[in-house]
């Protein structure tokens, strides 16, 4: 992790921990492909475990969980108005299904996603049901 | 040569749960696969947000009908960490015991399905007959065969007497001799080996690129098991061996699973022998402090990841569930490329899919 912090020039306040002790780094969206590539290159056992999306009051947050010799989360904030980020499915095909799910459920747009079709929802469903604003919330 | 598209699923005899595969073949060989899932998507992550912390447990249990207990274990473990709850040792041992019983039943269920799909009806009959023994143990402990309702936040909801654990050990000893017989079939039967060896081979690089997990990864030489490598619950106090093979084919996946079944039976004996006394649960608060946690456990099919966030209220603000079948499914289009259509059945069933888990 320390080499990644140096490689990307990450300030100390962007480094944190998610219990029970998984290190996390806050990144700008444009730094993701470089960081993911670097992580996968320096640790030959590292793989993408999950992409977690959550909605805050003012923004979306994406957490990329990498498992390897040392587990690491990359945290990225995206604006509500333009939730746009580069896909990493060409770096690791494991990202493809996670990104498709994030796209249909939250309306995050992944640039360069190999297959933009819905993964879990019917093909004509485009109302992002995991958003807090979705009317089914109270059901 | 003309191309043909064969639709397989959502309902099809080779699938135990619904997925849809549009398989393009040229002659006998597969040239392209389109995969569609989501037929049993229930929106559980969303529904959980409208329930309180305890109400969410039975809903989360219904994510899966095979590994229901491991889901509630992962969820409860995460919430307990968030709330700072000290779970009694006896509860952790009993929770782990159910996890291992569930692994035995899941692996035997899978072995039966593979047997059926390769034309070995007898293996299906034997594996499922033997699986009844472990189902009986789980039912005796929890009262349920599929949904055990064994977990709650702060502990477990069952407290077996010494007579009940002794009866369970007797059944497990009987099961052990039967699993040895099944392992001998997998290891030495010419007809089993000829149908599974060399099928659906994945190397370590494939495993890593797709983030594959559990027995599928361990059958391709990836020596990783959360129980040992990211120890949780009482696993650091238990002796067990992580089974790894290097062949990477369906036969290796079968060997890993039957050996893991043997290991799980040994773990169950070990747990029962050192089962501590005391309470099986503590009272959990209605509100959980603000915070987030990543809770991970080793399910029968590999690592289950739960991300749980609390805003300090009575409801979870976010529960994200990542199950091991999802990356396995993502690898299918590449894994089935160039494979004979007759072998597709073996490869699909060899992966041990749990669609309800993947769809949530």
Coordinates of C-alpha atoms in Angstrom, one line a residue:
Chain A
X1 CA 0.0 0.0 0.0
X2 CA 2.9 2.3 0.8
X3 CA 4.3 2.0 -2.7
X4 CA 0.8 2.8 -4.1
X5 CA 0.6 5.9 -1.9
X6 CA 4.0 7.1 -3.1
X7 CA 3.3 6.1 -6.7
X8 CA 0.1 8.2 -6.8
X9 CA 1.2 11.0 -4.5
X10 CA -1.7 10.4 -2.1
X11 CA -1.9 12.9 0.8
X12 CA -2.0 11.2 4.3
X13 CA -5.5 12.4 5.1
X14 CA -6.8 10.3 2.2
X15 CA -5.6 7.1 3.9
X16 CA -8.0 5.3 6.3
X17 CA -9.2 2.0 7.5
X18 CA -12.5 0.1 7.2
X19 CA -13.1 -2.2 10.1
X20 CA -12.0 -4.9 10.8
X21 CA -8.7 -3.4 9.6
X22 CA -8.8 -3.2 5.8
X23 CA -6.8 -0.2 4.6
X24 CA -8.5 2.3 2.4
X25 CA -7.4 5.1 0.1
X26 CA -9.5 8.0 -1.1
X27 CA -8.9 8.6 -4.8
X28 CA -10.1 11.0 -7.5
X29 CA -12.1 9.1 -10.1
X30 CA -9.5 9.8 -12.9
X31 CA -6.8 8.0 -10.8
X32 CA -8.6 4.7 -10.6
X33 CA -7.3 2.9 -13.7
X34 CA -3.7 3.7 -12.9
X35 CA -4.1 2.7 -9.2
X36 CA -5.9 -0.6 -10.1
X37 CA -3.2 -1.4 -12.7
X38 CA -0.5 -0.7 -10.2
X39 CA -2.1 -2.8 -7.5
X40 CA -2.6 -5.8 -9.8
X41 CA 1.0 -5.5 -11.1
X42 CA 2.8 -5.2 -7.8
X43 CA 0.9 -8.1 -6.1
X44 CA 0.7 -11.1 -8.3
X45 CA -2.0 -12.7 -6.0
X46 CA -4.2 -9.6 -5.9
X47 CA -7.7 -9.7 -7.5
X48 CA -10.8 -7.5 -7.5
X49 CA -13.1 -8.9 -4.8
X50 CA -16.1 -6.5 -5.0
X51 CA -17.3 -3.1 -6.1
X52 CA -19.5 -1.6 -3.4
X53 CA -21.7 1.4 -4.3
X54 CA -23.5 3.5 -1.8
X55 CA -25.4 6.8 -2.0
X56 CA -24.7 9.7 0.3
X57 CA -26.6 12.9 0.5
X58 CA -24.5 14.8 -2.0
X59 CA -22.7 12.1 -3.9
X60 CA -22.2 8.4 -4.8
X61 CA -19.3 6.5 -3.4
X62 CA -17.6 3.5 -5.0
X63 CA -15.4 1.2 -2.9
X64 CA -13.2 -1.2 -4.9
X65 CA -12.1 -4.0 -2.6
X66 CA -8.9 -5.7 -3.7
X67 CA -7.8 -9.0 -2.0
X68 CA -4.2 -10.0 -2.1
X69 CA -1.2 -10.2 0.2
X70 CA -2.6 -7.1 1.7
X71 CA -6.3 -6.2 1.3
X72 CA -7.1 -2.7 0.2
X73 CA -10.1 -0.5 -0.6
X74 CA -10.0 2.3 -3.1
X75 CA -12.7 4.8 -2.3
X76 CA -14.0 7.1 -5.0
X77 CA -16.7 9.8 -4.8
X78 CA -18.8 10.7 -7.8
X79 CA -21.1 13.6 -8.2
X80 CA -24.9 13.0 -8.2
X81 CA -25.3 14.9 -11.5
X82 CA -22.7 13.2 -13.5
X83 CA -21.8 9.8 -12.0
X84 CA -19.2 8.9 -14.5
X85 CA -16.1 6.8 -14.2
X86 CA -13.7 4.8 -16.3
X87 CA -14.4 1.0 -16.4
X88 CA -11.6 -1.3 -15.3
X89 CA -13.0 -4.4 -17.0
X90 CA -10.2 -4.4 -19.5
X91 CA -7.7 -4.5 -16.7
X92 CA -9.6 -7.3 -14.9
X93 CA -12.7 -9.0 -16.3
X94 CA -13.8 -9.5 -12.7
X95 CA -15.0 -5.9 -12.8
X96 CA -17.5 -6.4 -15.6
X97 CA -20.4 -7.9 -13.6
X98 CA -19.8 -5.6 -10.6
X99 CA -19.8 -2.5 -12.9
X100 CA -23.0 -3.7 -14.8
X101 CA -24.8 -4.1 -11.5
X102 CA -23.7 -0.7 -10.2
X103 CA -24.8 0.8 -13.5
X104 CA -28.3 -0.6 -13.4
X105 CA -28.9 -0.3 -9.7
X106 CA -27.5 3.2 -9.1
X107 CA -27.1 4.7 -12.6
X108 CA -23.3 5.0 -12.4
X109 CA -22.0 5.3 -16.0
X110 CA -18.8 3.3 -16.7
X111 CA -16.9 4.5 -19.7
X112 CA -15.6 1.5 -21.8
X113 CA -17.8 -1.1 -20.1
X114 CA -17.6 -4.3 -22.3
X115 CA -21.3 -5.1 -22.0
X116 CA -23.6 -2.3 -20.9
X117 CA -26.8 -4.5 -20.8
X118 CA -28.6 -5.0 -17.5
X119 CA -27.3 -7.8 -15.4
X120 CA -30.0 -8.5 -12.9
X121 CA -33.0 -6.4 -14.0
X122 CA -35.2 -6.9 -17.0
X123 CA -33.6 -5.4 -20.2
X124 CA -36.1 -2.4 -20.4
X125 CA -35.7 -1.5 -16.7
X126 CA -33.7 1.7 -16.4
X127 CA -34.9 3.4 -13.2
X128 CA -32.0 2.5 -10.8
X129 CA -34.0 0.9 -8.0
X130 CA -31.2 1.0 -5.4
X131 CA -31.2 4.9 -5.3
X132 CA -32.7 6.4 -2.2
X133 CA -35.1 8.4 -4.4
X134 CA -36.6 5.3 -5.9
X135 CA -40.3 5.1 -5.0
X136 CA -40.2 1.5 -3.8
X137 CA -38.1 2.6 -0.8
X138 CA -41.1 2.8 1.5
X139 CA -42.7 -0.5 0.2
Chain B
X1 CA -20.0 -24.7 -41.3
X2 CA -23.4 -23.3 -40.3
X3 CA -23.9 -21.6 -37.0
X4 CA -26.7 -22.4 -34.7
X5 CA -27.9 -20.7 -31.5
X6 CA -29.1 -23.0 -28.8
X7 CA -31.1 -21.4 -26.0
X8 CA -30.5 -23.2 -22.6
X9 CA -32.6 -22.1 -19.7
X10 CA -34.0 -20.3 -17.8
X11 CA -35.6 -23.7 -17.2
X12 CA -33.5 -26.6 -18.3
X13 CA -32.8 -30.1 -16.8
X14 CA -29.0 -29.3 -16.4
X15 CA -29.7 -26.2 -14.4
X16 CA -30.8 -26.5 -10.8
X17 CA -31.7 -22.8 -10.7
X18 CA -32.6 -20.4 -13.5
X19 CA -30.1 -18.8 -15.8
X20 CA -30.3 -18.3 -19.5
X21 CA -27.5 -19.2 -21.8
X22 CA -27.6 -18.5 -25.5
X23 CA -25.0 -20.9 -26.8
X24 CA -23.8 -20.3 -30.4
X25 CA -22.3 -23.5 -31.8
X26 CA -20.4 -24.3 -35.0
X27 CA -20.8 -28.0 -35.5
X28 CA -20.3 -29.4 -32.1
X29 CA -18.2 -26.7 -30.7
X30 CA -19.3 -23.6 -28.8
X31 CA -18.2 -20.3 -30.4
X32 CA -20.0 -17.8 -28.2
X33 CA -22.0 -17.7 -25.1
X34 CA -24.5 -15.0 -24.0
X35 CA -25.4 -15.2 -20.3
X36 CA -28.4 -13.7 -18.6
X37 CA -29.1 -13.9 -14.9
X38 CA -31.5 -12.1 -12.6
X39 CA -34.5 -14.5 -12.8
X40 CA -34.5 -14.9 -9.0
X41 CA -33.5 -11.3 -8.2
X42 CA -35.5 -10.2 -5.1
X43 CA -34.0 -6.9 -4.3
X44 CA -32.9 -8.1 -0.9
X45 CA -30.2 -5.4 -0.5
X46 CA -32.9 -2.8 -0.9
X47 CA -35.5 -4.5 1.2
X48 CA -33.0 -4.8 4.1
X49 CA -32.9 -1.0 4.3
X50 CA -36.5 -0.9 5.3
X51 CA -36.1 -3.5 8.1
X52 CA -34.5 -3.1 11.5
X53 CA -31.2 -4.8 12.3
X54 CA -32.8 -8.0 13.8
X55 CA -35.6 -8.2 11.2
X56 CA -33.0 -8.3 8.5
X57 CA -31.6 -11.6 9.7
X58 CA -34.4 -13.9 8.4
X59 CA -34.6 -12.0 5.2
X60 CA -30.8 -12.4 4.6
X61 CA -31.1 -16.1 5.4
X62 CA -33.4 -16.3 2.4
X63 CA -30.7 -15.1 0.0
X64 CA -29.8 -18.7 -0.5
X65 CA -31.4 -22.1 0.1
X66 CA -28.1 -24.0 0.3
X67 CA -25.8 -21.7 2.3
X68 CA -28.4 -19.8 4.2
X69 CA -26.5 -20.0 7.5
X70 CA -23.3 -18.5 6.2
X71 CA -25.1 -15.4 5.0
X72 CA -26.6 -14.7 8.4
X73 CA -23.2 -15.5 10.0
X74 CA -21.5 -12.9 7.8
X75 CA -24.2 -10.4 8.5
X76 CA -24.4 -10.9 12.2
X77 CA -20.6 -10.9 12.5
X78 CA -20.5 -7.6 10.8
X79 CA -23.3 -6.0 12.9
X80 CA -21.7 -7.3 16.1
X81 CA -18.4 -5.7 15.1
X82 CA -20.2 -2.4 14.4
X83 CA -22.1 -2.5 17.7
X84 CA -19.1 -3.7 19.7
X85 CA -21.0 -6.8 20.9
X86 CA -18.9 -9.4 22.7
X87 CA -20.4 -12.7 21.5
X88 CA -20.1 -15.6 24.0
X89 CA -17.6 -18.2 23.1
X90 CA -20.2 -21.0 23.0
X91 CA -22.2 -19.1 20.5
X92 CA -19.2 -18.7 18.2
X93 CA -18.5 -22.4 18.4
X94 CA -22.1 -23.3 17.7
X95 CA -22.2 -20.8 14.8
X96 CA -19.0 -22.3 13.3
X97 CA -20.4 -25.8 13.8
X98 CA -23.4 -25.0 11.7
X99 CA -21.2 -23.4 9.0
X100 CA -19.2 -26.6 8.7
X101 CA -22.3 -28.8 8.6
X102 CA -23.6 -26.5 5.9
X103 CA -20.4 -27.0 3.9
X104 CA -20.7 -30.8 4.2
X105 CA -24.3 -30.6 2.9
X106 CA -23.5 -28.2 0.1
X107 CA -20.6 -30.2 -1.2
X108 CA -22.6 -33.5 -1.1
X109 CA -25.5 -31.8 -2.8
X110 CA -23.0 -30.7 -5.5
X111 CA -21.5 -34.1 -5.9
X112 CA -24.9 -35.6 -6.5
X113 CA -25.7 -33.1 -9.2
X114 CA -22.4 -33.6 -11.0
X115 CA -23.0 -37.3 -10.8
X116 CA -26.4 -36.9 -12.3
X117 CA -25.1 -34.6 -15.1
X118 CA -22.4 -37.0 -16.2
X119 CA -24.7 -39.9 -16.3
X120 CA -23.8 -41.5 -13.0
X121 CA -27.3 -41.8 -11.5
X122 CA -26.0 -44.0 -8.7
X123 CA -23.6 -41.4 -7.5
X124 CA -26.5 -38.9 -7.3
X125 CA -28.5 -41.4 -5.3
X126 CA -25.6 -42.2 -2.9
X127 CA -24.5 -38.6 -2.4
X128 CA -28.0 -37.4 -1.7
X129 CA -28.8 -40.3 0.6
X130 CA -25.6 -39.6 2.6
X131 CA -26.4 -35.9 2.7
X132 CA -29.6 -36.7 4.6
X133 CA -27.4 -37.6 7.6
X134 CA -26.0 -34.1 7.8
X135 CA -29.4 -32.6 7.1
X136 CA -30.8 -34.6 10.1
X137 CA -28.0 -33.1 12.3
X138 CA -28.8 -29.6 11.2
X139 CA -32.5 -30.2 11.7
X140 CA -32.0 -31.7 15.1
X141 CA -29.9 -28.6 16.2
X142 CA -32.0 -25.8 14.6
X143 CA -35.4 -27.2 13.7
X144 CA -34.9 -26.4 10.0
X145 CA -33.5 -28.2 7.0
X146 CA -33.1 -25.2 4.7
X147 CA -33.7 -22.1 6.8
X148 CA -32.1 -22.8 10.1
X149 CA -32.8 -19.5 11.9
X150 CA -29.7 -20.4 14.0
X151 CA -28.1 -17.0 14.1
X152 CA -29.2 -13.8 15.8
X153 CA -27.3 -10.6 16.4
X154 CA -25.4 -11.4 19.6
X155 CA -25.2 -15.1 19.3
X156 CA -27.2 -18.2 18.2
X157 CA -30.8 -19.3 18.8
X158 CA -30.1 -23.0 19.6
X159 CA -28.3 -24.6 22.5
X160 CA -27.8 -28.4 22.0
X161 CA -27.7 -30.6 25.1
X162 CA -24.8 -33.1 25.5
X163 CA -27.1 -35.9 24.4
X164 CA -27.9 -34.0 21.2
X165 CA -24.2 -33.3 20.4
X166 CA -23.4 -37.0 21.1
X167 CA -26.1 -38.1 18.7
X168 CA -24.7 -35.7 16.1
X169 CA -21.3 -37.1 16.5
X170 CA -22.7 -40.6 15.9
X171 CA -24.3 -39.5 12.7
X172 CA -21.2 -37.7 11.6
X173 CA -19.1 -40.8 12.2
X174 CA -21.5 -42.8 10.0
X175 CA -21.3 -40.0 7.4
X176 CA -17.5 -40.1 7.4
X177 CA -17.4 -43.7 6.3
X178 CA -19.8 -42.9 3.5
X179 CA -17.8 -39.9 2.3
X180 CA -14.7 -42.1 2.2
X181 CA -16.6 -44.4 -0.2
X182 CA -17.6 -41.4 -2.3
X183 CA -14.0 -40.1 -2.4
X184 CA -12.8 -43.4 -3.6
X185 CA -15.3 -43.2 -6.5
X186 CA -14.2 -39.7 -7.4
X187 CA -10.5 -40.6 -7.1
X188 CA -10.4 -44.0 -8.8
X189 CA -13.6 -44.6 -10.8
X190 CA -12.6 -44.7 -14.5
X191 CA -16.0 -43.5 -15.6
X192 CA -16.0 -40.5 -13.3
X193 CA -12.4 -39.5 -14.2
X194 CA -12.9 -39.9 -17.9
X195 CA -15.9 -37.6 -17.8
X196 CA -14.3 -34.9 -15.6
X197 CA -10.6 -34.9 -16.1
X198 CA -9.4 -32.2 -18.4
X199 CA -12.8 -30.5 -18.5
X200 CA -13.2 -26.7 -17.9
X201 CA -9.5 -26.2 -17.1
X202 CA -8.7 -22.9 -15.5
X203 CA -5.2 -21.8 -14.7
X204 CA -4.1 -19.5 -11.9
X205 CA -4.1 -16.5 -14.2
X206 CA -7.8 -17.2 -15.2
X207 CA -8.7 -17.5 -11.5
X208 CA -7.1 -14.2 -10.7
X209 CA -8.4 -12.2 -13.7
X210 CA -12.0 -13.2 -12.8
X211 CA -11.5 -13.1 -9.1
X212 CA -12.7 -16.7 -8.7
X213 CA -12.9 -18.1 -5.2
X214 CA -13.3 -21.1 -2.9
X215 CA -13.0 -24.7 -4.2
X216 CA -12.8 -23.6 -7.8
X217 CA -9.7 -21.5 -7.1
X218 CA -8.2 -24.1 -4.8
X219 CA -8.6 -26.7 -7.5
X220 CA -6.4 -24.5 -9.7
X221 CA -3.5 -24.2 -7.2
X222 CA -4.6 -21.0 -5.4
X223 CA -3.7 -21.7 -1.8
X224 CA -6.2 -19.3 -0.2
X225 CA -8.9 -19.9 2.4
X226 CA -10.4 -17.1 4.5
X227 CA -10.8 -19.5 7.4
X228 CA -7.0 -19.7 7.6
X229 CA -5.7 -16.6 5.8
X230 CA -8.1 -14.0 7.2
X231 CA -9.1 -15.9 10.4
X232 CA -12.5 -15.0 11.9
X233 CA -14.7 -16.4 14.6
X234 CA -13.1 -19.4 16.3
X235 CA -11.2 -20.8 13.3
X236 CA -7.8 -19.9 14.8
X237 CA -8.6 -22.4 17.6
X238 CA -9.4 -25.2 15.2
X239 CA -7.1 -27.6 13.3
X240 CA -7.8 -28.1 9.7
X241 CA -6.0 -28.4 6.4
X242 CA -6.7 -26.3 3.3
X243 CA -7.1 -28.6 0.3
X244 CA -5.3 -27.5 -2.8
X245 CA -4.9 -29.2 -6.2
X246 CA -3.1 -28.0 -9.3
X247 CA -5.0 -29.7 -12.2
X248 CA -7.6 -26.9 -12.5
X249 CA -10.3 -29.2 -14.1
X250 CA -13.7 -30.5 -12.9
X251 CA -12.1 -33.6 -11.5
X252 CA -9.8 -31.5 -9.3
X253 CA -12.8 -29.4 -8.1
X254 CA -14.5 -32.7 -7.2
X255 CA -11.5 -33.9 -5.3
X256 CA -11.1 -30.6 -3.4
X257 CA -14.8 -30.7 -2.4
X258 CA -14.8 -34.3 -1.2
X259 CA -11.5 -33.7 0.7
X260 CA -13.0 -30.5 2.2
X261 CA -16.0 -32.5 3.3
X262 CA -13.7 -34.9 5.2
X263 CA -12.0 -31.9 6.8
X264 CA -15.4 -30.3 7.7
X265 CA -16.5 -33.5 9.4
X266 CA -13.2 -33.5 11.4
X267 CA -13.8 -29.8 12.3
X268 CA -17.3 -30.6 13.5
X269 CA -15.9 -33.4 15.8
X270 CA -13.3 -31.0 17.0
X271 CA -15.9 -28.2 17.8
X272 CA -18.2 -30.6 19.6
X273 CA -15.3 -32.0 21.7
X274 CA -14.2 -28.6 22.8
X275 CA -17.6 -26.9 23.0
X276 CA -17.4 -24.5 25.9
X277 CA -20.3 -23.9 28.3
X278 CA -22.0 -20.7 29.1
X279 CA -24.6 -18.5 27.4
X280 CA -25.4 -18.8 23.7
X281 CA -26.4 -15.1 23.1
X282 CA -26.2 -11.7 24.6
X283 CA -28.8 -8.9 24.2
X284 CA -28.3 -6.8 21.2
X285 CA -29.1 -3.0 21.2
X286 CA -31.8 -1.7 18.9
X287 CA -29.6 1.0 17.5
X288 CA -26.1 0.4 16.0
X289 CA -23.5 3.2 16.3
X290 CA -22.5 5.1 13.2
X291 CA -19.9 3.2 11.2
X292 CA -19.1 0.8 8.5
X293 CA -17.6 -2.7 8.3
X294 CA -16.6 -5.3 5.8
X295 CA -17.5 -8.7 7.0
X296 CA -16.1 -11.8 5.2
X297 CA -16.5 -15.5 5.6
X298 CA -15.6 -18.7 3.7
X299 CA -18.9 -20.1 2.3
X300 CA -19.0 -23.5 0.7
X301 CA -18.4 -21.8 -2.7
X302 CA -15.8 -19.3 -1.5
X303 CA -15.6 -15.9 0.0
X304 CA -18.8 -14.1 0.9
X305 CA -18.4 -10.3 1.4
X306 CA -20.8 -8.1 3.3
X307 CA -20.4 -4.3 3.5
X308 CA -22.6 -2.9 6.2
X309 CA -23.1 0.7 7.1
X310 CA -25.0 2.2 10.0
X311 CA -26.1 5.8 10.4
X312 CA -26.8 5.2 14.1
X313 CA -30.4 4.2 13.7
X314 CA -32.5 1.1 13.9
X315 CA -32.1 0.2 10.3
X316 CA -29.0 -0.6 8.2
X317 CA -28.2 2.3 5.8
X318 CA -26.5 0.0 3.3
X319 CA -26.0 -3.7 3.1
X320 CA -24.0 -4.9 0.1
X321 CA -23.7 -8.6 -0.5
X322 CA -21.1 -10.1 -2.8
X323 CA -21.4 -13.8 -3.3
X324 CA -18.8 -16.2 -4.9
X325 CA -21.1 -17.4 -7.7
X326 CA -21.1 -13.9 -9.4
X327 CA -17.4 -14.0 -10.5
X328 CA -17.8 -17.7 -11.5
X329 CA -20.7 -16.8 -13.8
X330 CA -18.7 -13.9 -15.3
X331 CA -16.0 -16.4 -16.3
X332 CA -18.4 -18.7 -18.2
X333 CA -18.4 -17.0 -21.7
X334 CA -14.6 -17.5 -21.8
X335 CA -14.5 -20.9 -20.0
X336 CA -17.0 -22.4 -22.5
X337 CA -15.4 -21.0 -25.6
X338 CA -14.3 -23.8 -28.0
X339 CA -15.8 -26.5 -25.7
X340 CA -17.9 -29.3 -27.2
X341 CA -21.6 -28.8 -26.4
X342 CA -21.6 -32.3 -24.8
X343 CA -19.1 -31.2 -22.2
X344 CA -20.8 -28.0 -21.4
X345 CA -23.1 -29.8 -18.9
X346 CA -20.1 -31.1 -17.0
X347 CA -18.4 -27.7 -16.9
X348 CA -21.5 -25.8 -15.8
X349 CA -22.3 -28.2 -13.0
X350 CA -18.6 -28.5 -12.1
X351 CA -18.6 -24.8 -11.1
X352 CA -21.2 -25.3 -8.4
X353 CA -23.3 -22.3 -9.2
X354 CA -25.7 -20.9 -6.6
X355 CA -27.9 -18.6 -8.7
X356 CA -30.1 -17.4 -5.8
X357 CA -26.9 -16.2 -4.1
X358 CA -25.8 -14.4 -7.3
X359 CA -29.1 -12.8 -8.0
X360 CA -30.0 -11.8 -4.4

